Amino acid sequence: MRQLLFAAAIFLCANTPINSAFGNTLEVCSTCKITTITEAIAKASPGDTLLVKSGFYQEGEIVINKPLVLIGVDKPIIDGESKAGILVISADSIVIKGLIIQNVGVSYTKDYAAIHLSRCNYFTIEDNELRNVFFGILVEKSHFGIIHNNKVSSNATKEYSSGNGVHIWHSDNMTVTNNHLSNLRDGIYFEFVDESHIANNISTNNLRYGLHFMFSNNDTYYDNEFINNGAGVAVMFSKFIGMKRNRFYKNWGTASFGLLLKEIYDAEIEDNIFEENTIAINVEGSTRINYKNNNFIRNGWAVKIRGGCYANIFANNNFIDNSFDVSYNSKMNDNSFNNNYWSDYTGYDLDKDGIGDVPYRPVKLFSYIVNQTPETIVLLRSLFIDILNFSEKVSPVFTPDDLVDATPKMKVIQ
Amino acid sequence: MFKILQYSFYDLVRSRWSYVYFFFYLVLGFALLFLNSSVSKSVITLMNIIIVLTPMIGTIFGVMYFYSAREFTELLLAQPIKRSTIFLGQYLGIALSLTLSLVLGLGVPFMIYGVFQSSEIWNFGLLLVSGSFLTFIFVAIASNIALMHENKIKGFGYAIFIWLFMAVIYDGLFLISLVVFDEYPLDKFSLIATMLNPIDLSRILILLKLDISALLGYTGAVFQKFFGTNTGLFASIGILMVWTGIPIFFIKKISSKKDF
């Protein structure tokens, strides 16, 4: 809430006439007194507003080193000719709005970006369209920024020669909302970013991850959609991340995940929809995570637990038509499963309280075998495997015998 | 041959069991579509049933027919007709009538639920094609067994065993060898082992078409590379044809030498 209020405050400051009342307005267009953005920046004093009129601007790298408001009127195009970065910003209280920025240079040693913000506080980047970028919006060592309603796209084909859409490093209190990110390496990348909020973004067709957290704590991402990425979201080495109401759809491929968790602690994963992913959630070394009210529909593996996972709670989730509901690679279990709905459940409910009278064992013998010898997956849906699973269900030998949902729901949880 | 095919075909088409078989698939098709309401999901469920059931029904029907039609066969043998004509005609009669029951029984409900308008038409077609192949293959194997053994009980036993072996035991041995030889590269081995069993081959063919391929991981990539392309599809249909051809060849060979 504090973040939101703050965001609103910045938004108001940047957009009300109060701001322009302090500074002057400079117009940039081919027929104006000032014809280039670089010239306008040189002439402007801190706090001025630059109105960039519709047109085509090829000025190489544009450096902004004083607080300015840069507003595009009728979508002016700033072209980088695929040489280097385009807007390089190192000042506080920057507003960049309504621009089309295209053709950022590719480099294997430098992080070229369409908009590069370094040590900037209180910035707003909104309503821009960034095309054919290396990095889209690159933020370093900054605080209190808003990135809203931008469209970032590229044509990434290889991980090593592509950049991220929104890349934030060593910053805090960032708000990333309503952006559309496609065909990049990572849609959104957070490294050492704390107290930040990501919402309502759509991240699709990215090579690696739709959203990627590294060493970032106390962040939230709500109501986003991650469709057809290498992996929907990867959360690694992070603490206290809230993940709610997101949709992970069709992250489908031999090494694809909906959500990849590695070394994370104390997270909340609630009300998400995982649909048609190869592995909906891949968990490794993660502790004290609550999975509640999620829907797992038609995934290859719904939850794949690789080990080192303690005190996780799976409650009130729907597991519907997954090839494997839960996969474990050890006989140890310290996680609890309660009140979930499992479409494979075959038990009965004599007292009609909506809870099955027979416990459900979500780990099948076949999923255990596949963990040991991955090649055996070619026997998927064979009659022999069904017989094997049945006999293991009757008397568990290989699968963790305390891994049961003692209170499985009889009907899909709405 | 056509005359004999016609006789045994009509004989079977009029028989009660063909109707039972036909209605079974009809009810199954309607029930699946009613419960799933989506054509694509029904195709997946149907796959499980088809790859187990068609070989079993084919085997049992084949053996049963050859034993029960023995007197008719002896009558025919007294006529100036080539032996291969008699037996191949009978074989095709059974295989065709079973295939007809399968195709019509499943085709009608899926047509009513609009499979032609959905993108699943190719998958459904592949399902019916592999179901038909399995019927042809297992009826041929059953005919061989019936021709080789005078003793009905023995014949039935062998036929059931062959089905059990192909559908269940083979996969068990396959699984054990995969687990035991874990340390070795197994993708080529599993590819070959799959092709040596028509039931496994049909299963993998349909699985890969149904886009479960991504689940198969690294091994899947090898399989996808082979089966996923059109060459792979034709190659596997070719292998299924070889699987049909070999037992048919043996029907011819055994029947020409057999002493009645």
XYZ file of C-alpha atoms in Angstrom:
674
model
C 0.000 0.000 0.000
C 2.819 2.390 0.880
C 4.388 1.658 -2.448
C 1.164 2.306 -4.253
C 0.592 5.624 -2.535
C 4.087 6.597 -3.356
C 3.646 5.610 -6.949
C 0.483 7.657 -7.130
C 2.285 10.616 -5.609
C 5.057 10.498 -8.175
C 2.553 10.054 -10.929
C 0.657 13.176 -9.842
C 3.828 15.211 -9.489
C 4.990 14.278 -12.940
C 1.742 14.981 -14.684
C 0.203 18.015 -13.070
C 0.942 21.511 -14.384
C 2.757 22.234 -11.102
C 5.818 20.647 -12.608
C 5.741 22.658 -15.803
C 4.904 25.762 -13.838
C 8.377 25.536 -12.322
C 10.179 24.978 -15.617
C 9.869 25.987 -19.236
C 8.571 23.907 -22.099
C 10.836 23.310 -25.095
C 9.484 21.904 -28.333
C 11.485 19.646 -30.599
C 10.490 18.961 -34.208
C 11.951 19.227 -37.703
C 10.424 22.665 -38.245
C 10.859 23.986 -34.691
C 13.657 26.232 -33.433
C 15.216 23.168 -31.812
C 15.488 20.224 -34.171
C 17.295 17.599 -32.126
C 16.670 16.147 -28.709
C 20.356 16.436 -27.817
C 20.257 20.178 -28.507
C 17.100 20.575 -26.464
C 18.662 18.796 -23.502
C 21.720 21.030 -23.699
C 19.539 24.159 -23.700
C 17.117 22.997 -21.036
C 17.554 23.773 -17.363
C 16.624 21.259 -14.641
C 12.887 20.758 -14.324
C 12.062 21.761 -17.909
C 9.702 19.829 -20.122
C 10.733 18.721 -23.606
C 7.860 18.104 -26.003
C 9.171 15.877 -28.770
C 6.853 16.197 -31.750
C 6.128 13.425 -34.200
C 9.139 12.672 -36.401
C 12.184 10.505 -36.880
C 15.214 11.218 -34.702
C 18.581 9.589 -35.301
C 21.002 11.065 -32.826
C 23.052 8.137 -31.550
C 23.373 8.076 -27.783
C 21.300 10.726 -26.032
C 22.613 11.591 -22.561
C 20.242 13.116 -20.020
C 22.054 14.333 -16.925
C 19.539 16.746 -15.406
C 15.963 16.294 -14.143
C 13.761 16.656 -17.222
C 10.352 15.628 -18.461
C 10.537 14.095 -21.940
C 7.130 13.736 -23.564
C 6.510 12.392 -27.039
C 3.618 13.953 -28.936
C 2.037 11.677 -31.592
C 4.608 8.911 -31.154
C 7.951 10.293 -32.317
C 10.478 7.619 -33.293
C 13.974 7.670 -31.839
C 16.213 5.336 -33.789
C 19.536 3.999 -32.522
C 20.674 2.543 -35.880
C 21.659 -0.653 -33.993
C 24.891 1.011 -32.869
C 24.719 1.491 -29.113
C 22.364 2.436 -26.292
C 19.811 5.206 -26.925
C 18.656 7.152 -23.857
C 21.334 7.220 -21.174
C 19.978 8.825 -18.029
C 21.743 9.754 -14.831
C 19.495 12.233 -13.036
C 16.624 12.170 -10.559
C 12.949 12.920 -11.230
C 13.007 11.917 -14.872
C 9.813 11.341 -16.842
C 9.915 9.580 -20.206
C 6.552 9.283 -21.883
C 4.989 8.444 -25.227
C 8.132 7.690 -27.249
C 8.878 4.963 -29.750
C 12.491 3.906 -29.325
C 13.950 1.373 -31.706
C 17.072 -0.484 -32.893
C 19.436 -0.778 -29.956
C 22.949 -2.064 -30.665
C 23.980 -5.548 -29.581
C 27.154 -5.913 -27.568
C 28.782 -8.805 -25.790
C 30.654 -6.541 -23.366
C 28.357 -3.559 -22.769
C 24.760 -3.422 -21.629
C 23.200 -1.289 -24.332
C 19.606 -0.357 -23.589
C 16.812 1.650 -25.124
C 16.445 3.469 -21.796
C 19.346 3.162 -19.398
C 18.845 4.676 -15.937
C 21.770 4.745 -13.584
C 21.488 6.123 -10.034
C 18.154 7.770 -10.757
C 15.480 8.270 -8.116
C 11.797 9.002 -8.597
C 11.596 8.295 -12.316
C 8.557 7.449 -14.422
C 8.775 5.578 -17.690
C 5.378 5.180 -19.277
C 3.449 4.647 -22.500
C 6.588 3.990 -24.524
C 7.084 1.447 -27.227
C 10.550 -0.085 -27.422
C 11.225 -2.154 -30.521
C 14.087 -4.350 -31.573
C 15.994 -3.735 -28.353
C 18.985 -5.421 -26.762
C 18.052 -4.387 -23.238
C 14.774 -2.500 -23.063
C 14.712 -0.564 -19.814
C 17.852 -1.024 -17.744
C 17.805 0.376 -14.218
C 20.830 0.427 -11.910
C 21.183 1.555 -8.278
C 17.938 3.511 -8.297
C 15.023 4.019 -5.938
C 11.318 4.734 -6.309
C 10.746 4.204 -10.016
C 7.604 3.527 -12.016
C 7.621 1.575 -15.252
C 4.078 1.598 -16.565
C 2.282 0.603 -19.743
C 5.314 0.124 -21.964
C 5.582 -2.290 -24.815
C 8.982 -3.897 -25.161
C 9.820 -6.302 -27.945
C 12.795 -7.709 -29.736
C 13.640 -10.645 -31.935
C 15.869 -12.690 -29.664
C 17.038 -15.991 -31.070
C 20.000 -16.869 -28.842
C 20.375 -16.369 -25.127
C 23.943 -15.048 -25.310
C 23.186 -12.364 -27.866
C 19.978 -11.006 -26.411
C 19.003 -8.827 -23.476
C 16.142 -8.423 -21.050
C 13.011 -6.313 -21.414
C 12.980 -4.650 -18.018
C 16.238 -5.260 -16.207
C 16.578 -3.858 -12.707
C 19.751 -4.207 -10.673
C 20.483 -3.157 -7.122
C 17.420 -0.995 -6.654
C 14.360 -0.806 -4.465
C 10.764 0.396 -4.406
C 10.177 -0.176 -8.099
C 6.709 -0.511 -9.604
C 6.410 -2.407 -12.880
C 2.830 -2.475 -14.123
C 0.801 -3.102 -17.279
C 3.775 -3.714 -19.535
C 3.860 -6.056 -22.501
C 7.149 -7.893 -22.998
C 7.847 -10.241 -25.857
C 10.607 -12.038 -27.775
C 13.367 -11.079 -25.343
C 15.736 -13.126 -23.227
C 14.016 -12.441 -19.893
C 10.843 -10.384 -19.905
C 11.532 -8.812 -16.517
C 14.741 -9.396 -14.587
C 15.261 -8.445 -10.937
C 18.647 -8.745 -9.283
C 19.100 -7.349 -5.773
C 15.768 -5.546 -6.006
C 13.797 -5.164 -2.794
C 10.358 -3.868 -1.803
C 9.105 -3.820 -5.369
C 5.823 -4.586 -7.027
C 5.051 -6.167 -10.388
C 1.466 -6.318 -11.621
C -0.714 -6.829 -14.682
C 2.147 -7.444 -17.063
C 2.024 -9.816 -20.000
C 5.265 -11.590 -20.780
C 5.292 -13.924 -23.782
C 7.560 -15.773 -26.181
C 10.721 -14.967 -24.266
C 13.711 -17.229 -24.722
C 14.510 -17.768 -21.090
C 12.145 -16.536 -18.394
C 9.037 -14.398 -18.412
C 10.091 -12.992 -15.042
C 13.319 -13.668 -13.218
C 14.209 -12.926 -9.604
C 17.738 -13.230 -8.267
C 18.689 -12.256 -4.707
C 15.607 -10.082 -4.391
C 13.538 -9.899 -1.219
C 10.118 -8.675 -0.134
C 8.731 -8.321 -3.641
C 5.312 -9.150 -5.027
C 3.989 -10.040 -8.430
C 0.236 -10.139 -8.916
C -2.134 -10.637 -11.865
C 0.511 -11.208 -14.524
C 0.368 -13.539 -17.492
C 3.313 -15.655 -18.577
C 2.672 -17.401 -21.843
C 4.932 -19.581 -23.934
C 8.298 -18.675 -22.396
C 11.308 -20.908 -21.824
C 10.130 -20.800 -18.240
C 7.306 -18.621 -16.985
C 8.880 -17.316 -13.812
C 12.140 -18.187 -12.108
C 12.560 -17.200 -8.488
C 16.021 -17.911 -7.148
C 17.844 -17.101 -3.909
C 15.075 -14.793 -2.748
C 12.992 -14.352 0.387
C 9.457 -13.188 1.121
C 8.119 -13.108 -2.430
C 4.337 -12.896 -2.914
C 3.002 -14.554 -6.042
C -0.736 -14.208 -6.536
C -3.379 -14.497 -9.236
C -0.869 -15.023 -12.034
C -1.496 -17.178 -15.065
C 1.201 -19.512 -16.334
C 0.154 -20.866 -19.690
C 1.778 -23.088 -22.321
C 5.347 -22.872 -21.124
C 5.860 -26.032 -23.062
C 9.094 -27.648 -24.217
C 11.608 -30.277 -23.196
C 13.199 -27.976 -20.590
C 10.304 -25.653 -19.787
C 8.745 -24.731 -16.472
C 5.789 -22.658 -15.422
C 7.439 -21.600 -12.189
C 10.976 -22.475 -11.182
C 11.835 -22.088 -7.497
C 15.378 -22.458 -6.263
C 16.654 -21.607 -2.787
C 13.751 -19.453 -1.776
C 12.211 -19.012 1.645
C 8.905 -17.827 3.104
C 6.968 -17.258 -0.094
C 3.215 -17.183 -0.672
C 1.922 -18.775 -3.870
C -1.819 -18.246 -4.064
C -4.677 -18.221 -6.571
C -2.437 -18.846 -9.565
C -3.446 -20.803 -12.639
C -0.932 -23.191 -14.154
C -2.180 -24.529 -17.439
C -0.449 -26.786 -19.972
C 3.124 -26.353 -18.789
C 5.654 -29.166 -19.074
C 6.461 -28.757 -15.386
C 4.090 -26.380 -13.612
C 6.262 -25.840 -10.517
C 9.799 -27.108 -10.180
C 10.989 -26.748 -6.598
C 14.525 -27.111 -5.322
C 15.803 -26.273 -1.870
C 12.820 -24.167 -0.906
C 11.439 -23.856 2.578
C 8.327 -22.500 4.297
C 6.324 -21.863 1.155
C 2.532 -21.867 1.195
C 0.798 -23.081 -1.939
C -2.876 -22.250 -1.630
C -5.876 -22.175 -3.971
C -3.844 -22.734 -7.104
C -5.162 -24.519 -10.174
C -2.936 -27.027 -11.920
C -4.583 -28.024 -15.185
C -3.235 -30.397 -17.849
C 0.440 -30.017 -17.006
C 3.049 -32.687 -17.539
C 4.182 -32.515 -13.935
C 2.141 -30.336 -11.593
C 4.716 -30.148 -8.805
C 8.205 -31.567 -9.151
C 10.097 -31.561 -5.880
C 13.825 -32.088 -6.337
C 14.978 -32.184 -2.735
C 15.925 -29.963 0.164
C 12.351 -28.743 0.530
C 11.045 -28.454 4.074
C 7.889 -27.245 5.796
C 5.995 -26.434 2.623
C 2.205 -26.495 2.734
C -0.010 -27.445 -0.191
C -3.623 -26.724 0.656
C -6.864 -26.227 -1.279
C -5.280 -26.619 -4.692
C -6.913 -28.226 -7.714
C -4.874 -30.848 -9.533
C -6.745 -31.604 -12.734
C -5.623 -33.924 -15.547
C -1.886 -33.656 -14.997
C 0.275 -36.522 -16.259
C 2.020 -36.540 -12.884
C 0.586 -34.702 -9.898
C 3.569 -34.705 -7.600
C 7.047 -36.036 -8.205
C 9.610 -36.694 -5.471
C 13.142 -37.957 -5.797
C 13.605 -39.148 -2.239
C 11.729 -41.086 0.388
C 11.987 -38.180 2.839
C 9.032 -35.901 3.186
C 8.591 -32.859 5.367
C 5.864 -31.167 3.369
C 2.153 -31.377 3.972
C -0.713 -31.845 1.549
C -4.221 -31.079 2.790
C -7.665 -30.487 1.360
C -6.607 -30.549 -2.268
C -8.744 -31.770 -5.133
C -7.077 -34.489 -7.228
C -8.767 -35.506 -10.472
C -7.100 -38.949 -10.206
C -8.658 -39.615 -6.798
C -10.790 -42.734 -6.817
C -11.894 -42.870 -3.181
C -15.383 -42.494 -1.774
C -17.170 -40.208 0.637
C -19.644 -42.139 2.776
C -20.490 -39.394 5.262
C -21.027 -36.866 2.437
C -18.934 -34.116 3.994
C -17.152 -33.412 0.711
C -13.916 -34.947 1.926
C -12.792 -38.362 0.705
C -12.643 -41.110 3.346
C -9.556 -42.728 1.828
C -6.259 -40.775 1.811
C -4.808 -39.924 -1.592
C -1.185 -40.657 -2.491
C -0.115 -38.099 -5.056
C 3.255 -39.683 -5.846
C 2.925 -42.599 -8.231
C 5.523 -45.322 -8.534
C 6.064 -44.459 -12.175
C 7.006 -40.885 -11.335
C 9.563 -42.288 -8.889
C 10.989 -44.577 -11.588
C 11.110 -41.742 -14.111
C 13.103 -39.701 -11.596
C 15.639 -42.496 -11.289
C 15.837 -43.374 -14.990
C 14.471 -40.593 -17.197
C 14.430 -42.806 -20.306
C 11.610 -44.903 -18.851
C 9.227 -42.052 -19.671
C 8.757 -43.714 -23.096
C 6.510 -46.190 -21.290
C 4.074 -43.414 -20.325
C 0.442 -44.586 -20.580
C 1.384 -48.206 -21.055
C -0.878 -50.828 -19.476
C 2.060 -52.271 -17.542
C 2.685 -48.901 -15.912
C -0.963 -48.661 -14.856
C -0.713 -52.073 -13.211
C 2.533 -51.059 -11.512
C 1.026 -47.826 -10.192
C -1.982 -49.689 -8.915
C 0.058 -52.216 -6.973
C 2.149 -49.437 -5.438
C -0.996 -47.569 -4.508
C -2.274 -50.574 -2.616
C 0.937 -51.023 -0.653
C 3.563 -48.290 -0.967
C 7.150 -49.537 -0.992
C 9.184 -47.043 -3.010
C 7.285 -43.797 -2.623
C 7.335 -41.819 0.647
C 4.668 -43.522 2.749
C 3.860 -40.433 4.806
C 3.245 -38.386 1.680
C -0.523 -38.455 1.652
C -3.378 -36.070 1.376
C -5.472 -37.368 4.255
C -8.364 -35.048 3.451
C -8.754 -34.963 -0.336
C -11.713 -32.977 -1.634
C -14.326 -34.808 -3.663
C -15.215 -31.890 -5.923
C -13.228 -29.198 -7.713
C -12.601 -26.250 -5.410
C -14.084 -23.123 -6.935
C -10.664 -65.090 -52.698
C -13.137 -62.250 -52.858
C -16.018 -64.691 -52.700
C -14.694 -66.277 -49.522
C -13.897 -62.895 -48.036
C -17.454 -61.909 -48.789
C -18.890 -65.036 -47.150
C -16.908 -64.790 -43.947
C -17.369 -61.030 -43.838
C -21.154 -61.296 -44.137
C -21.178 -64.196 -41.745
C -19.363 -62.087 -39.171
C -21.207 -58.880 -39.853
C -24.453 -60.685 -39.177
C -23.136 -62.298 -36.021
C -24.083 -61.005 -32.596
C -20.513 -60.350 -31.475
C -19.805 -57.877 -34.223
C -22.799 -55.885 -33.095
C -21.742 -56.099 -29.480
C -18.297 -54.857 -30.450
C -19.765 -52.087 -32.591
C -22.183 -50.949 -29.900
C -19.440 -51.091 -27.292
C -17.388 -48.530 -29.232
C -20.480 -46.498 -30.013
C -21.420 -46.252 -26.333
C -17.799 -45.660 -25.355
C -17.462 -42.850 -27.877
C -20.659 -41.140 -26.768
C -19.877 -41.603 -23.080
C -16.383 -40.143 -23.444
C -17.584 -37.162 -25.412
C -20.453 -36.609 -23.010
C -18.157 -36.693 -19.979
C -15.217 -34.792 -21.438
C -17.137 -32.477 -23.759
C -13.891 -31.677 -25.540
C -12.865 -33.741 -28.537
C -9.130 -33.411 -27.892
C -9.292 -34.789 -24.366
C -11.471 -37.676 -25.492
C -8.864 -38.615 -28.069
C -6.262 -39.000 -25.298
C -8.541 -41.141 -23.162
C -9.502 -43.178 -26.180
C -5.871 -43.917 -26.946
C -5.456 -45.793 -23.677
C -8.466 -47.934 -24.478
C -7.664 -48.586 -28.125
C -4.086 -49.736 -27.665
C -5.121 -52.257 -25.040
C -8.471 -53.360 -26.355
C -8.107 -53.697 -30.124
C -5.246 -56.212 -29.897
C -7.124 -58.219 -27.271
C -10.397 -58.351 -29.180
C -8.488 -59.080 -32.390
C -6.663 -61.998 -30.808
C -9.704 -63.576 -29.163
C -11.982 -63.084 -32.162
C -9.370 -64.411 -34.567
C -8.778 -67.612 -32.636
C -12.470 -68.117 -31.945
C -13.492 -67.690 -35.544
C -10.870 -70.028 -36.949
C -11.850 -72.774 -34.533
C -15.587 -72.378 -34.959
C -15.373 -72.160 -38.740
C -13.383 -75.353 -38.960
C -16.164 -77.402 -40.510
C -16.874 -74.718 -43.069
C -13.156 -74.620 -43.837
C -13.046 -78.378 -44.346
C -15.987 -78.114 -46.697
C -14.204 -75.428 -48.678
C -11.015 -77.454 -48.770
C -12.887 -80.197 -50.581
C -13.626 -77.745 -53.396
C -11.155 -76.894 -56.143
C -10.009 -73.650 -54.508
C -6.467 -72.593 -53.650
C -5.663 -73.018 -49.974
C -4.133 -69.587 -49.571
C -7.315 -68.105 -51.030
C -9.472 -69.808 -48.413
C -7.421 -68.790 -45.401
C -6.537 -65.293 -46.531
C -10.168 -64.726 -47.404
C -11.259 -65.809 -43.958
C -8.543 -63.724 -42.324
C -9.491 -60.585 -44.229
C -13.142 -61.227 -43.453
C -12.542 -61.137 -39.702
C -10.048 -58.283 -39.763
C -12.269 -56.126 -41.957
C -15.422 -56.696 -39.936
C -13.618 -55.853 -36.679
C -12.066 -52.759 -38.225
C -15.459 -51.724 -39.513
C -16.946 -52.046 -36.026
C -14.101 -49.942 -34.633
C -14.181 -47.220 -37.269
C -17.955 -46.900 -37.382
C -18.441 -47.318 -33.639
C -16.052 -44.484 -32.848
C -16.517 -42.496 -36.017
C -20.252 -41.916 -35.597
C -20.155 -40.258 -32.144
C -17.079 -38.214 -32.962
C -18.648 -37.079 -36.216
C -21.772 -35.999 -34.376
C -19.638 -34.063 -31.890
C -17.909 -32.319 -34.766
C -14.488 -33.858 -35.116
C -14.321 -32.600 -38.695
C -14.506 -29.011 -37.543
C -11.898 -29.454 -34.834
C -8.152 -29.515 -35.221
C -8.114 -33.008 -33.762
C -9.215 -34.640 -36.990
C -5.670 -35.775 -37.848
C -5.026 -37.161 -34.372
C -8.345 -38.939 -34.432
C -7.566 -40.300 -37.880
C -4.188 -41.533 -36.689
C -5.889 -43.184 -33.738
C -8.269 -45.065 -36.027
C -5.461 -45.993 -38.414
C -3.301 -47.435 -35.650
C -6.344 -49.177 -34.133
C -7.039 -50.775 -37.506
C -3.418 -51.808 -37.915
C -3.435 -53.401 -34.468
C -6.589 -55.313 -35.384
C -5.042 -56.608 -38.615
C -1.787 -57.562 -36.897
C -3.342 -59.399 -33.983
C -5.998 -61.195 -36.019
C -3.177 -62.439 -38.261
C -1.147 -63.634 -35.277
C -4.229 -65.336 -33.835
C -4.936 -67.062 -37.162
C -1.416 -68.417 -37.171
C -1.859 -69.816 -33.700
C -5.213 -71.380 -34.589
C -3.718 -72.973 -37.686
C -0.750 -74.351 -35.778
C -2.690 -75.926 -32.916
C -5.517 -78.418 -33.259
C -6.162 -78.252 -29.547
C -8.532 -75.355 -28.857
C -7.488 -74.870 -25.243
C -3.838 -74.736 -26.214
C -4.585 -72.342 -29.045
C -6.566 -69.997 -26.813
C -3.833 -70.142 -24.200
C -1.114 -69.204 -26.638
C -3.206 -66.435 -28.189
C -3.951 -64.871 -24.806
C -0.325 -65.216 -23.853
C 0.819 -63.432 -27.021
C -1.534 -60.561 -26.267
C -0.447 -60.432 -22.637
C 3.185 -60.501 -23.681
C 2.848 -57.669 -26.176
C 0.606 -55.486 -24.044
C 2.093 -55.996 -20.581
C 5.104 -58.289 -20.202
C 7.088 -56.699 -23.022
C 6.832 -53.293 -21.349
C 7.863 -54.844 -18.060
C 11.007 -56.334 -19.617
C 11.597 -53.041 -21.397
C 11.330 -51.163 -18.104
C 13.633 -53.562 -16.299
C 16.297 -53.369 -18.990
C 16.100 -49.561 -18.967
C 16.569 -49.499 -15.197
C 19.344 -52.114 -15.178
C 21.344 -50.538 -18.030
C 20.854 -47.060 -16.626
C 24.553 -46.227 -17.062
C 24.520 -46.682 -20.832
C 23.085 -44.438 -23.536
C 19.605 -45.829 -23.968
C 17.863 -43.647 -26.533
C 18.734 -45.840 -29.536
C 17.827 -48.949 -27.599
C 14.449 -47.575 -26.565
C 13.756 -46.465 -30.124
C 14.419 -49.967 -31.440
C 12.613 -51.689 -28.579
C 9.579 -49.521 -29.288
C 9.536 -50.470 -32.928
C 9.729 -54.172 -32.169
C 6.323 -54.081 -30.510
C 3.361 -52.820 -32.556
C 1.419 -51.819 -29.431
C 4.283 -49.680 -28.144
C 4.835 -48.251 -31.591
C 1.204 -47.148 -31.926
C 1.255 -45.733 -28.404
C 4.360 -43.624 -29.019
C 3.093 -42.525 -32.421
C -0.129 -41.221 -30.933
C 1.571 -39.745 -27.846
C 3.945 -37.722 -29.973
C 1.134 -36.466 -32.163
C -0.861 -35.505 -29.092
C 1.873 -33.110 -28.038
C 2.871 -34.949 -24.909
C 6.299 -35.143 -26.509
C 7.657 -32.324 -24.353
C 7.213 -34.552 -21.305
C 9.559 -37.076 -22.744
C 12.583 -34.847 -22.172
C 15.864 -35.865 -23.761
C 14.647 -39.281 -24.882
C 11.595 -37.547 -26.277
C 13.820 -35.325 -28.371
C 15.329 -38.408 -30.000
C 11.857 -39.842 -30.550
C 10.483 -36.572 -31.787
C 13.323 -36.305 -34.273
C 12.425 -39.703 -35.638
C 8.639 -39.937 -35.342
C 7.757 -36.249 -35.380
C 8.655 -35.739 -39.024
C 6.658 -37.016 -41.973
C 9.408 -39.501 -42.839
C 9.150 -40.874 -39.307
C 5.382 -41.160 -39.607
C 5.655 -43.025 -42.891
C 8.492 -45.152 -41.539
C 6.401 -46.222 -38.559
C 3.365 -46.905 -40.727
C 5.752 -48.931 -42.898
C 6.846 -50.892 -39.832
C 3.224 -51.532 -38.899
C 2.704 -52.829 -42.439
C 5.677 -55.165 -42.049
C 4.129 -56.287 -38.779
C 0.926 -57.087 -40.671
C 2.752 -58.660 -43.595
C 4.866 -61.186 -41.703
C 1.998 -63.069 -39.983
C -0.017 -62.979 -43.217
C 2.917 -64.569 -45.003
C 3.003 -67.253 -42.326
C -0.750 -67.881 -42.700
C -0.070 -68.619 -46.346
C 2.937 -70.785 -45.605
C 1.385 -72.811 -42.803
C -1.950 -73.295 -44.522
C -0.325 -74.614 -47.694
C 1.583 -77.280 -45.761
C -0.982 -78.161 -43.093
C -2.482 -81.606 -43.087
C -6.240 -81.476 -42.415
